[in-house]
XYZ file of C-alpha atoms in Angstrom:
770
model
C 349.765 -28.198 147.552
C 350.069 -24.930 149.232
C 353.973 -23.960 149.299
C 353.592 -20.665 151.269
C 354.387 -22.350 154.835
C 357.506 -20.593 155.166
C 357.526 -16.586 154.192
C 361.026 -16.247 153.421
C 363.668 -18.294 152.758
C 367.171 -18.014 154.751
C 370.230 -19.891 155.233
C 370.187 -20.070 159.294
C 368.073 -21.968 161.740
C 365.246 -19.681 163.070
C 365.812 -18.324 166.858
C 363.146 -19.395 169.000
C 361.919 -17.469 172.044
C 359.541 -18.113 175.109
C 357.660 -15.139 175.521
C 355.936 -14.176 179.067
C 353.557 -11.594 179.929
C 351.342 -11.763 176.795
C 347.528 -11.745 177.724
C 345.834 -11.627 174.505
C 346.305 -12.179 170.555
C 346.928 -8.032 170.372
C 350.012 -8.339 172.473
C 351.586 -11.154 170.134
C 350.797 -9.198 166.979
C 352.564 -6.060 169.130
C 355.940 -7.985 169.810
C 355.442 -9.427 166.194
C 355.604 -5.636 164.782
C 358.591 -4.714 166.759
C 360.636 -7.762 166.071
C 359.753 -7.550 162.078
C 361.235 -3.952 162.236
C 364.597 -5.246 163.013
C 366.515 -5.014 159.473
C 366.285 -8.405 157.573
C 364.210 -10.250 160.558
C 360.592 -12.137 159.917
C 358.994 -12.690 162.966
C 356.131 -14.975 163.752
C 354.637 -14.687 167.165
C 352.268 -17.304 168.453
C 349.968 -16.549 171.512
C 348.614 -19.894 172.277
C 352.098 -21.605 172.377
C 353.741 -18.505 173.838
C 356.567 -18.378 171.516
C 358.552 -16.288 168.742
C 360.050 -17.708 165.768
C 362.425 -15.185 164.285
C 363.934 -15.868 160.794
C 366.963 -13.987 159.497
C 368.775 -13.395 162.967
C 371.940 -15.167 163.889
C 371.692 -16.945 167.590
C 374.426 -14.536 168.235
C 372.001 -11.693 167.707
C 369.301 -13.003 170.387
C 370.303 -10.696 172.777
C 368.950 -7.872 170.412
C 365.829 -9.686 169.978
C 365.005 -10.341 173.818
C 365.953 -6.571 174.058
C 363.648 -5.623 171.687
C 360.664 -7.983 173.182
C 361.683 -6.448 176.573
C 361.247 -3.188 175.828
C 357.951 -3.686 174.487
C 356.829 -4.868 177.990
C 356.967 -8.536 177.836
C 359.659 -11.173 179.227
C 361.635 -13.391 176.452
C 364.337 -16.177 176.710
C 366.044 -18.293 174.176
C 364.148 -21.665 173.981
C 366.275 -24.601 174.351
C 364.836 -27.592 172.414
C 365.832 -30.467 174.928
C 365.168 -28.244 178.562
C 362.031 -25.746 178.392
C 362.151 -25.132 182.076
C 361.747 -21.467 181.391
C 358.520 -21.589 179.794
C 357.228 -24.341 182.158
C 358.016 -22.114 185.195
C 356.649 -19.033 183.407
C 353.413 -20.835 182.985
C 353.224 -22.367 186.306
C 353.936 -18.835 187.783
C 351.165 -16.951 185.548
C 348.655 -19.780 186.595
C 349.798 -19.523 190.580
C 348.836 -15.764 190.350
C 345.953 -15.954 188.659
C 344.830 -18.566 191.051
C 345.654 -16.425 193.972
C 343.842 -13.325 192.430
C 340.676 -15.177 191.548
C 340.451 -16.715 195.000
C 341.139 -13.208 196.737
C 338.337 -11.677 194.142
C 335.964 -14.389 194.496
C 336.027 -14.308 198.377
C 334.863 -10.784 198.256
C 332.878 -10.469 195.313
C 330.289 -12.617 196.948
C 329.644 -10.863 199.733
C 329.919 -7.809 197.741
C 327.156 -8.980 195.088
C 324.899 -9.959 198.255
C 325.137 -6.737 199.738
C 324.753 -4.441 196.993
C 321.915 -6.097 195.246
C 319.717 -6.995 198.428
C 320.331 -3.803 199.671
C 319.589 -1.889 196.587
C 316.364 -4.270 196.217
C 315.174 -4.031 199.805
C 315.839 -0.152 201.224
C 314.579 -1.444 204.585
C 317.608 -3.378 204.954
C 319.797 -0.899 204.336
C 322.288 -0.007 207.557
C 324.290 3.368 207.983
C 327.511 3.450 205.881
C 326.436 0.374 203.983
C 327.834 2.017 200.895
C 331.156 2.463 202.141
C 331.320 -1.088 203.774
C 330.774 -1.900 199.833
C 333.420 0.359 198.563
C 335.725 -1.221 201.147
C 335.106 -4.652 199.659
C 335.751 -3.747 196.298
C 339.041 -1.951 196.499
C 341.245 -4.645 196.902
C 339.777 -6.373 193.678
C 339.775 -3.612 191.650
C 343.421 -2.563 192.949
C 345.487 -5.723 193.213
C 343.021 -8.605 191.757
C 342.507 -6.597 188.321
C 346.340 -5.067 188.471
C 347.483 -7.711 185.531
C 344.883 -5.886 183.398
C 345.738 -2.405 184.768
C 349.510 -3.217 184.385
C 349.221 -4.341 180.531
C 346.849 -1.436 179.887
C 349.490 1.005 181.433
C 352.244 -0.558 179.280
C 350.322 -0.316 176.175
C 349.253 3.078 176.915
C 353.184 4.047 177.218
C 354.058 2.616 173.886
C 350.988 3.869 172.011
C 348.909 0.574 171.899
C 345.734 -1.060 173.157
C 345.003 -4.762 173.844
C 342.172 -6.642 175.172
C 343.114 -5.770 178.701
C 342.381 -2.197 178.011
C 338.729 -2.622 177.710
C 338.961 -4.976 180.975
C 340.703 -2.136 182.654
C 338.730 0.555 181.473
C 335.130 -0.970 181.778
C 336.272 -1.971 185.410
C 337.737 1.608 186.903
C 334.691 3.338 185.111
C 332.450 1.322 186.656
C 334.030 1.844 190.215
C 334.988 5.517 189.563
C 331.167 5.882 188.541
C 329.643 3.967 191.903
C 332.112 6.350 194.215
C 331.406 9.357 192.420
C 327.584 9.000 192.687
C 327.924 7.651 196.305
C 329.896 11.068 197.323
C 327.847 13.194 195.375
C 324.690 11.424 195.753
C 321.877 10.815 193.325
C 318.108 10.972 193.092
C 317.445 9.328 189.988
C 315.627 6.420 189.305
C 317.070 2.612 189.897
C 319.060 0.628 187.919
C 317.839 -2.309 185.838
C 319.403 -5.724 186.668
C 318.226 -7.685 183.752
C 315.361 -8.886 185.723
C 314.245 -5.905 187.559
C 314.844 -2.327 188.396
C 316.104 -1.643 191.886
C 314.457 1.447 194.237
C 316.168 4.602 194.280
C 319.416 5.069 196.041
C 321.224 2.345 194.926
C 324.199 4.182 193.811
C 326.562 1.431 194.844
C 325.330 -1.028 192.217
C 328.418 -0.632 189.668
C 330.515 -1.669 192.599
C 329.489 -5.284 191.868
C 329.620 -4.726 187.989
C 333.472 -3.651 188.656
C 334.044 -6.427 191.120
C 331.730 -9.450 189.179
C 333.644 -8.067 186.082
C 337.170 -8.338 187.314
C 336.143 -11.769 188.984
C 334.919 -13.406 185.608
C 337.771 -12.131 183.771
C 340.069 -13.632 186.041
C 338.294 -16.835 186.359
C 338.396 -16.956 182.358
C 342.195 -16.195 182.267
C 342.800 -18.943 184.755
C 340.882 -21.404 183.297
C 341.940 -20.356 179.549
C 345.585 -20.752 181.083
C 345.210 -23.953 182.631
C 343.489 -25.289 179.249
C 346.524 -23.832 177.185
C 348.961 -25.631 179.140
C 347.059 -28.939 178.531
C 346.685 -27.961 174.790
C 350.441 -27.943 174.710
C 350.988 -31.036 176.641
C 349.400 -32.687 174.068
C 351.610 -30.933 171.339
C 354.952 -31.764 173.412
C 353.924 -35.456 174.189
C 356.266 -36.464 171.405
C 359.285 -34.923 172.479
C 358.913 -35.920 176.254
C 359.143 -39.547 174.642
C 363.205 -38.771 174.168
C 365.405 -40.185 176.625
C 368.111 -38.291 178.802
C 370.621 -41.608 179.324
C 371.619 -44.829 177.176
C 373.148 -47.908 178.227
C 376.210 -48.176 175.932
C 378.031 -51.526 174.962
C 381.549 -50.571 175.127
C 384.631 -53.449 175.309
C 381.482 -56.124 176.420
C 380.603 -53.825 179.303
C 377.462 -51.529 179.561
C 377.960 -47.832 180.502
C 375.308 -45.581 181.413
C 375.991 -42.125 179.566
C 374.090 -39.264 178.417
C 372.218 -39.722 175.210
C 374.018 -37.221 173.560
C 377.130 -38.940 173.769
C 375.914 -41.906 171.945
C 377.290 -42.224 168.477
C 376.038 -43.755 165.032
C 377.247 -47.301 165.101
C 377.582 -48.194 168.781
C 375.933 -50.972 170.411
C 373.227 -49.891 173.209
C 371.092 -52.250 175.504
C 367.401 -51.791 176.079
C 366.383 -53.499 179.093
C 362.405 -54.690 179.437
C 360.366 -51.480 180.375
C 363.063 -49.034 179.224
C 362.460 -46.783 176.383
C 364.730 -46.941 173.078
C 367.453 -44.231 172.873
C 368.004 -44.003 169.038
C 366.521 -45.597 165.956
C 368.851 -48.861 164.723
C 368.781 -52.406 163.974
C 368.253 -55.435 166.717
C 371.684 -57.305 167.080
C 370.627 -59.815 169.509
C 367.628 -60.202 171.579
C 364.233 -60.700 170.985
C 361.509 -58.833 172.399
C 357.868 -57.046 172.208
C 358.057 -53.226 171.351
C 355.375 -50.862 172.621
C 355.022 -48.312 169.413
C 351.735 -47.011 170.548
C 353.474 -43.519 171.765
C 354.612 -43.219 168.181
C 351.773 -44.736 165.910
C 348.968 -45.128 168.031
C 349.058 -48.877 167.280
C 348.118 -50.697 170.390
C 349.368 -54.565 169.387
C 352.964 -54.948 170.396
C 355.546 -55.331 167.372
C 357.579 -58.601 167.952
C 361.310 -57.983 166.843
C 364.206 -60.061 166.667
C 367.849 -59.755 165.379
C 367.750 -57.872 162.205
C 364.484 -56.032 162.772
C 364.409 -52.145 162.856
C 363.228 -50.034 165.720
C 362.688 -46.731 166.562
C 363.716 -44.335 169.163
C 360.997 -43.330 171.611
C 359.125 -46.976 171.799
C 359.293 -48.883 174.883
C 360.645 -52.430 175.145
C 358.543 -54.866 176.720
C 359.868 -58.017 177.669
C 363.005 -59.289 176.559
C 366.751 -57.571 176.236
C 367.937 -56.632 173.351
C 371.553 -55.265 171.687
C 370.898 -52.630 169.201
C 373.273 -51.038 166.526
C 372.320 -47.140 166.699
C 371.810 -45.628 163.058
C 369.935 -42.560 163.541
C 370.712 -40.383 166.882
C 370.088 -36.933 168.045
C 368.224 -34.408 165.478
C 368.803 -37.484 163.069
C 366.343 -40.072 164.614
C 362.446 -40.214 163.372
C 361.537 -39.127 167.033
C 363.400 -36.198 166.849
C 362.058 -35.338 163.059
C 358.534 -35.945 164.270
C 358.914 -33.468 167.399
C 360.409 -30.958 165.080
C 357.676 -31.101 162.457
C 354.611 -30.762 165.332
C 356.723 -27.671 166.364
C 356.815 -26.512 162.706
C 353.262 -26.996 162.372
C 353.232 -24.537 165.063
C 355.376 -22.054 163.577
C 352.947 -21.496 160.640
C 350.154 -18.841 161.022
C 347.033 -19.724 158.778
C 345.622 -17.302 156.557
C 342.706 -16.860 158.783
C 344.640 -16.545 161.623
C 346.411 -13.634 160.168
C 343.064 -11.915 159.657
C 341.974 -12.523 162.972
C 345.344 -11.055 164.490
C 344.679 -8.054 162.111
C 340.910 -7.487 163.275
C 342.182 -7.447 166.790
C 344.509 -5.061 165.984
C 341.842 -2.439 164.837
C 338.961 -3.909 166.637
C 339.903 -2.734 170.273
C 340.380 1.258 169.506
C 337.045 1.105 167.541
C 335.161 -0.702 170.381
C 336.502 2.226 172.650
C 335.058 4.999 170.231
C 331.666 2.678 169.882
C 331.436 2.784 173.780
C 331.978 6.679 173.831
C 329.713 7.385 170.977
C 326.869 4.788 172.297
C 327.009 6.771 175.460
C 326.684 10.231 174.087
C 324.107 8.979 171.903
C 321.831 7.732 175.035
C 322.765 11.102 176.678
C 321.279 12.828 173.580
C 318.194 10.757 173.384
C 317.704 12.013 177.084
C 318.331 8.936 178.862
C 319.549 9.426 182.680
C 323.447 9.510 182.714
C 323.878 6.096 184.605
C 321.889 4.427 181.932
C 323.856 5.813 179.029
C 327.090 5.104 181.445
C 325.799 1.471 181.661
C 325.172 0.918 178.519
C 328.305 2.102 177.226
C 330.374 -0.013 179.934
C 328.482 -3.074 178.705
C 329.591 -2.211 174.960
C 333.167 -1.905 175.967
C 333.022 -5.255 178.109
C 330.935 -7.368 175.617
C 333.500 -6.496 172.903
C 336.546 -8.018 173.652
C 337.599 -10.294 170.975
C 339.829 -12.591 173.391
C 338.234 -15.760 171.778
C 338.896 -14.334 168.265
C 342.773 -14.649 169.297
C 342.712 -18.260 170.412
C 340.317 -19.444 167.848
C 342.513 -20.991 165.486
C 345.847 -21.564 167.284
C 344.440 -23.964 170.470
C 342.628 -25.806 167.876
C 345.557 -26.305 165.608
C 347.599 -27.194 168.765
C 345.819 -29.862 170.117
C 344.805 -31.601 166.808
C 348.429 -31.666 165.556
C 349.486 -32.570 169.133
C 346.864 -35.706 169.052
C 348.008 -36.271 165.367
C 351.492 -36.807 166.436
C 350.327 -39.366 169.144
C 348.713 -41.625 166.668
C 351.573 -41.280 164.271
C 350.206 -38.622 161.817
C 352.339 -35.516 161.733
C 350.487 -32.355 160.118
C 352.988 -30.032 158.934
C 350.634 -27.374 159.195
C 347.021 -25.393 158.550
C 347.797 -25.335 154.604
C 347.155 -29.225 155.318
C 344.008 -28.920 157.414
C 342.838 -26.476 154.563
C 343.425 -28.820 151.944
C 341.788 -31.580 153.566
C 338.149 -30.089 153.625
C 338.222 -29.559 150.077
C 339.695 -32.810 148.477
C 337.338 -35.268 146.388
C 340.211 -37.865 144.760
C 342.622 -39.530 146.292
C 345.640 -40.840 144.065
C 347.698 -43.834 145.722
C 351.362 -44.889 144.362
C 351.484 -48.580 143.865
C 354.999 -49.870 144.999
C 355.491 -49.587 148.834
C 352.218 -47.200 149.385
C 349.557 -49.483 148.140
C 351.665 -52.752 148.377
C 354.278 -53.841 150.856
C 357.008 -52.874 148.983
C 358.643 -55.959 149.783
C 358.949 -57.417 146.423
C 360.615 -61.023 145.399
C 361.664 -62.611 142.494
C 358.556 -64.957 141.505
C 360.055 -66.180 138.092
C 362.851 -66.613 135.539
C 362.859 -66.539 131.831
C 366.497 -67.030 130.533
C 366.776 -66.705 126.718
C 370.100 -68.319 125.566
C 371.537 -68.159 129.199
C 371.202 -69.897 132.628
C 369.104 -68.944 135.583
C 372.549 -68.310 137.380
C 373.786 -66.014 134.782
C 370.711 -64.193 134.242
C 370.422 -63.393 138.020
C 374.283 -62.777 138.192
C 374.254 -60.298 135.525
C 371.205 -58.266 136.815
C 372.047 -58.628 140.626
C 375.475 -57.274 139.772
C 373.950 -54.186 138.268
C 370.793 -53.885 140.433
C 373.089 -53.873 143.979
C 373.999 -50.247 143.044
C 370.530 -49.021 143.298
C 368.164 -48.303 146.097
C 364.762 -48.967 144.163
C 362.651 -52.096 145.377
C 362.740 -54.049 142.452
C 366.357 -53.643 142.296
C 366.884 -54.895 145.924
C 364.573 -57.537 145.370
C 366.786 -58.842 142.456
C 370.029 -58.120 144.169
C 368.774 -60.140 147.291
C 367.753 -62.846 144.998
C 370.934 -63.147 143.469
C 373.005 -62.903 146.517
C 370.948 -65.991 147.855
C 371.411 -68.264 145.073
C 374.812 -66.982 143.921
C 376.640 -65.745 147.131
C 378.953 -62.885 146.641
C 378.114 -60.866 143.014
C 380.730 -59.117 140.545
C 380.701 -55.332 141.230
C 379.156 -53.461 138.305
C 381.174 -50.474 136.791
C 379.849 -47.244 135.069
C 376.877 -47.745 136.820
C 373.845 -45.268 136.110
C 370.431 -45.395 137.401
C 367.540 -44.333 134.996
C 364.772 -43.008 137.236
C 361.487 -44.661 136.367
C 363.082 -47.126 133.671
C 365.872 -49.109 135.060
C 369.851 -49.043 135.292
C 372.760 -49.914 133.281
C 376.167 -51.212 134.017
C 379.223 -52.986 132.918
C 379.823 -56.663 134.390
C 383.137 -58.175 133.547
C 383.513 -55.880 130.413
C 380.035 -56.296 128.927
C 377.341 -53.808 129.203
C 374.526 -54.847 130.759
C 370.831 -53.434 130.806
C 368.118 -54.105 133.483
C 364.793 -52.543 132.827
C 361.267 -52.544 131.638
C 359.910 -52.649 127.887
C 359.745 -48.927 128.224
C 363.734 -48.442 128.795
C 364.512 -50.807 125.988
C 362.316 -48.937 123.425
C 363.749 -46.044 124.783
C 367.205 -46.933 124.083
C 366.432 -48.537 120.867
C 367.120 -52.135 122.139
C 365.504 -54.971 120.152
C 363.087 -57.641 122.323
C 362.760 -60.886 120.411
C 359.443 -62.276 120.415
C 360.381 -64.829 123.147
C 360.725 -62.038 125.419
C 357.765 -60.365 124.427
C 355.796 -63.339 125.008
C 357.514 -63.811 128.466
C 356.441 -60.308 129.443
C 353.094 -60.561 128.581
C 352.687 -63.994 130.260
C 354.267 -62.550 133.552
C 351.703 -59.534 133.127
C 348.751 -61.706 132.618
C 349.842 -63.146 136.217
C 349.942 -59.628 137.643
C 353.801 -59.861 138.044
C 356.115 -57.320 137.402
C 358.638 -58.268 134.075
C 362.147 -56.864 133.701
C 364.376 -57.210 130.632
C 368.136 -58.388 131.025
C 370.339 -57.529 127.918
C 374.156 -57.980 127.662
C 375.830 -55.961 124.835
C 372.598 -55.078 123.402
C 370.951 -58.945 123.184
C 368.154 -59.769 125.562
C 369.166 -62.665 127.582
C 366.278 -63.219 129.761
C 363.217 -61.833 131.748
C 362.786 -61.638 135.585
C 359.279 -61.813 137.345
C 358.769 -60.141 140.390
C 355.737 -59.945 142.576
C 354.434 -57.620 145.342
C 351.987 -58.060 148.081
C 349.141 -55.742 148.414
C 349.051 -54.387 151.947
C 346.153 -55.831 154.208
C 344.769 -52.784 154.796
C 344.639 -51.184 151.499
C 340.906 -52.555 150.519
C 339.515 -51.285 153.686
C 341.150 -48.037 153.496
C 340.123 -47.417 149.894
C 336.608 -48.571 151.002
C 336.341 -46.324 154.046
C 337.576 -43.357 151.479
C 334.675 -43.809 149.309
C 332.174 -43.811 152.380
C 333.602 -40.125 153.118
C 332.689 -39.386 149.073
C 336.273 -39.802 147.784
C 337.292 -41.376 144.845
C 340.630 -43.347 144.635
C 342.913 -43.571 141.794
C 345.976 -45.731 141.352
C 348.970 -43.892 139.679
C 352.423 -45.988 138.853
C 355.136 -46.583 136.740
C 354.376 -50.192 136.670
C 352.862 -51.784 133.383
C 349.184 -52.046 133.132
C 348.572 -55.636 133.845
C 350.310 -55.872 137.304
C 348.724 -52.153 138.181
C 345.207 -53.739 137.035
C 345.926 -56.475 139.167
C 346.995 -54.289 142.529
C 343.945 -52.094 142.102
C 341.539 -54.831 141.568
C 342.827 -56.056 144.898
C 341.950 -53.005 146.559
C 338.794 -51.791 144.805
C 340.151 -49.257 142.924
C 338.273 -48.505 139.603
C 340.757 -46.242 137.966
C 344.340 -46.882 137.026
C 346.902 -44.483 135.139
C 350.199 -46.459 134.662
C 353.396 -46.921 132.921
C 354.100 -42.816 133.897
C 357.431 -41.630 134.651
C 358.261 -39.669 137.760
C 357.882 -36.569 135.877
C 354.552 -37.547 134.302
C 353.383 -38.198 137.962
C 353.125 -34.912 138.626
C 351.653 -34.012 135.547
C 348.740 -36.705 136.027
C 348.176 -34.703 138.910
C 347.862 -31.486 137.267
C 345.517 -32.956 134.607
C 343.085 -33.850 137.302
C 343.515 -30.493 138.904
C 342.708 -29.153 135.559
C 339.706 -30.955 135.305
C 338.203 -29.437 138.533
C 339.384 -32.203 141.015
C 340.928 -31.114 144.181
C 343.636 -33.920 144.804
C 345.149 -35.709 147.672
C 348.367 -38.053 146.778
C 349.723 -40.906 148.779
C 353.348 -41.664 148.130
C 356.726 -42.938 149.664
C 359.495 -42.572 147.337
C 361.662 -40.053 145.456
C 359.857 -40.660 142.281
C 356.728 -39.428 144.287
C 358.126 -36.033 145.366
C 356.981 -33.953 142.613
C 353.527 -35.396 142.550
C 353.298 -35.141 146.638
C 354.094 -31.275 145.830
C 351.887 -30.602 143.045
C 348.682 -32.090 144.810
C 346.742 -30.134 147.003
C 347.347 -32.236 149.966
C 350.328 -34.789 149.886
C 350.637 -37.875 152.119
C 354.061 -39.363 152.562
C 354.623 -43.130 154.230
C 357.246 -42.661 156.611
C 359.313 -45.636 155.473
C 359.742 -43.245 152.418
C 362.367 -41.230 151.412
C 363.479 -37.697 152.957
C 362.535 -36.009 149.908
C 359.226 -37.536 149.657
C 358.522 -36.501 153.207
C 359.737 -32.715 152.740
C 357.363 -32.916 149.877
C 354.059 -34.003 151.990
C 352.171 -31.640 153.934
C 350.911 -34.941 156.324
C 353.175 -37.685 157.296
C 352.241 -41.085 158.084
C 354.597 -43.173 160.644
C 352.030 -46.227 160.732
C 352.440 -48.849 157.710
C 349.149 -49.268 157.279
C 346.993 -47.202 155.040
C 344.122 -47.064 157.675
C 346.056 -43.951 158.612
C 345.281 -42.080 155.537
C 341.544 -42.222 156.557
C 342.459 -41.440 159.796
C 344.817 -38.195 158.932
C 341.920 -36.972 156.345
C 339.129 -37.540 159.300
C 341.814 -35.961 161.770
C 342.335 -32.902 159.501
C 339.023 -32.609 158.791
C 337.726 -32.471 162.593
C 340.359 -30.053 163.304
C 339.552 -27.755 160.469
C 335.874 -27.940 161.388
C 336.652 -27.213 165.066
C 338.759 -24.072 163.788
C 335.550 -22.977 162.001
C 333.530 -23.648 164.700
C 335.878 -21.377 167.058
C 336.086 -18.538 164.402
C 332.153 -18.538 163.914
C 331.440 -18.678 167.660
C 334.393 -15.847 168.343
C 333.187 -13.599 165.324
C 329.382 -14.353 165.749
C 329.480 -13.494 169.377
C 331.042 -9.874 168.656
C 328.881 -8.924 165.720
C 325.965 -10.082 168.244
C 326.602 -8.789 171.516
C 327.759 -4.917 170.381
C 324.317 -4.385 169.017
C 322.586 -6.122 172.058
C 324.613 -4.218 174.329
C 324.158 -0.918 172.468
C 320.367 -1.047 172.869
C 320.948 -1.411 176.325
C 319.554 -4.891 176.665
C 322.556 -5.906 178.779
C 323.898 -5.603 181.967
C 327.510 -4.850 182.347
C 327.679 -7.899 184.745
C 326.203 -10.143 182.775
C 328.286 -8.971 179.548
C 331.483 -9.486 181.864
C 330.298 -12.812 182.417
C 329.540 -13.769 178.868
C 332.719 -12.655 177.818
C 335.208 -14.613 179.982
C 332.574 -17.370 179.073
C 333.482 -16.911 175.608
C 337.076 -17.945 175.589
C 336.809 -20.587 177.776
C 334.099 -21.859 175.337
C 336.385 -21.586 172.595
C 339.686 -23.480 174.296
C 337.273 -25.963 175.611
C 336.281 -26.830 171.996
C 339.572 -27.039 171.260
C 340.588 -29.496 173.913
C 337.587 -31.858 172.386
C 340.049 -33.079 169.615
C 342.081 -34.667 172.628
C 339.491 -37.580 172.462
C 339.594 -38.087 168.342
C 340.122 -41.857 168.093
C 341.404 -43.173 164.773
C 338.765 -45.324 162.863
C 340.784 -47.946 161.849
C 341.196 -48.922 165.472
C 337.524 -50.025 165.363
C 338.413 -52.530 162.533
C 342.069 -53.618 162.450
C 344.329 -55.429 164.859
C 347.957 -55.531 163.416
C 350.463 -58.399 164.015
C 353.956 -56.997 162.727
C 356.698 -59.505 161.717
C 360.412 -58.467 160.655
C 362.528 -60.819 158.662
C 364.546 -61.117 155.596
C 362.369 -61.962 152.475
C 359.175 -61.677 154.246
C 356.144 -59.257 154.432
C 357.258 -56.335 156.649
C 353.457 -56.107 157.883
C 350.646 -58.769 157.796
C 347.439 -57.495 159.259
C 344.239 -59.783 160.322
C 341.179 -58.096 159.644
């Protein structure tokens, strides 16, 4: 798994700035260079989201960063996580301005083009001073409607830099200037080629419609691009929009409506039917159906009752609920999901860095090429107007606008759509890895199985069932492992209160140890007893083998180094597991089960899901080594896990997928986080990642290919400047529109599964009818 997501490690939270005034990727690159000149600062500017993430600067130093951005000719403001009014207002202002300029340009360009082309082709219809009328129609377009391009060009030239606006501004002014000069001094040369024929002599106003048409097409492209980018941003921000502003807190038996920021952990809040949950917590009273689709993409409501865990951002459908808040504000799952989606946008893909670098040097190169093409045509004896037209066509067609939008727009929409479906893609590295993996490795407990283990049998040796449960339950009460929880719950259910174990010590992947009533109690599998040198009698060995044959996990219990019994535990395979493995196989992916459990129960779980290859009995550290061995054999590995013991393996694999019910450490180590407790989401995550990656590649192929193919065509004089302007504007719109198609991605699991989720102590957490 790629670990270069954050270029530098800093102790402070990054500063986020909203940026206004950017018109292309070159603008973003310019701001990035200026910010990175500050001491100890590393900045990443994203043109698609119009934000800058600045590392290495204290919040108190935000004014300095803003000053640098404004000095570069752009606007900036500190982004507030809960209130992004500034950027929304800036986006609406930009779109409104583009709409007005586009409307004026269109109204004037239509008659201008009709006049210039019609009168150019039919000399007999020309009336006195027809050229002057055309010039008067063109002036508002070239001066006012095109002002954003001219302003950006002047701003860049004043600071010694060029942008894509420079090409548009130069092309329109050159076309307008050439037409006016030829109208003033007159010309007796041949007509102009329009792409479908040559105009009669004297059609010197023809380049007025080139200038006007170029500006109109560019404004149209920018307008639709801006609207599309805003819609793409709406998809990305969908998670953040689920947060509520106010909450009904129950204090002294009365409901008080307070701002959600005043809700504290441990307080009880009330959710009425139709209202959205304000925080993660546990239901204390009431029963209802919960719509989790905004968070997980699941269409079937979840039935909850007292004791059920619920998450903020979901919608209460039917009954009144009283919920104890357990994770509020930034600690809540919704806030963490939104933060992860934002983090994905902060990362810049390697291919996007290359695209930015190409744009930086491409623009001045295009200007030089356009001048050389014009000079070459003149030296070859072409008429000045033909040479000029060819140079202008090269200048316009080469604008790499689409190149700057190819990656960030697709990543923005893909990450946003994933968030709506409960699939959190942390960044571009996950997308790149998803396209290359050939092997998917599953952890067993809590990932392939429900993780809701239960005690299925007892084999006391020289003790009673009650004594065996008492010793094991007292020790395991101090552990968070699923096996430990199952033993502790079974002991409490049978015996009530348990003694407290002193000098408790957890042995990762092996078991636990503690003192109970002065006796040293060891609880763990056969590997722990072999590791500690504890003798295991034949009766215990036979019991372990018998339980393993039944597909159960066997745990030995020793008191003062003497084995006093064996406890058998079983765990149900998730109903979605077999279908998920089958679908992965249809995608050409090989599945492997990797577990610390014994061979027999591991084989039983694998057989129930259709997995043939099993690696069992591995310690947490050995899981990462197992992944590394697969990689050494030439495999590209994805790891699916949920626990602390999976963190190293998740980090080692090319692609790490963590179930959200797992630990924070596991989720921090993963590239993709799966919110749905459904292994079908593994398939959906890989499909969405691959489709997003495919969209990025298609965008880049189009953007690079368009420029590479179009420049020679224009240089050979085979492309009219007006057609070049339309084609260049269309390329940007095409890239953004192609990215927006990702909004229509539907999870494959939705085609074959409907989930009915039940919550309750000792019951399976998720049951699915296929």
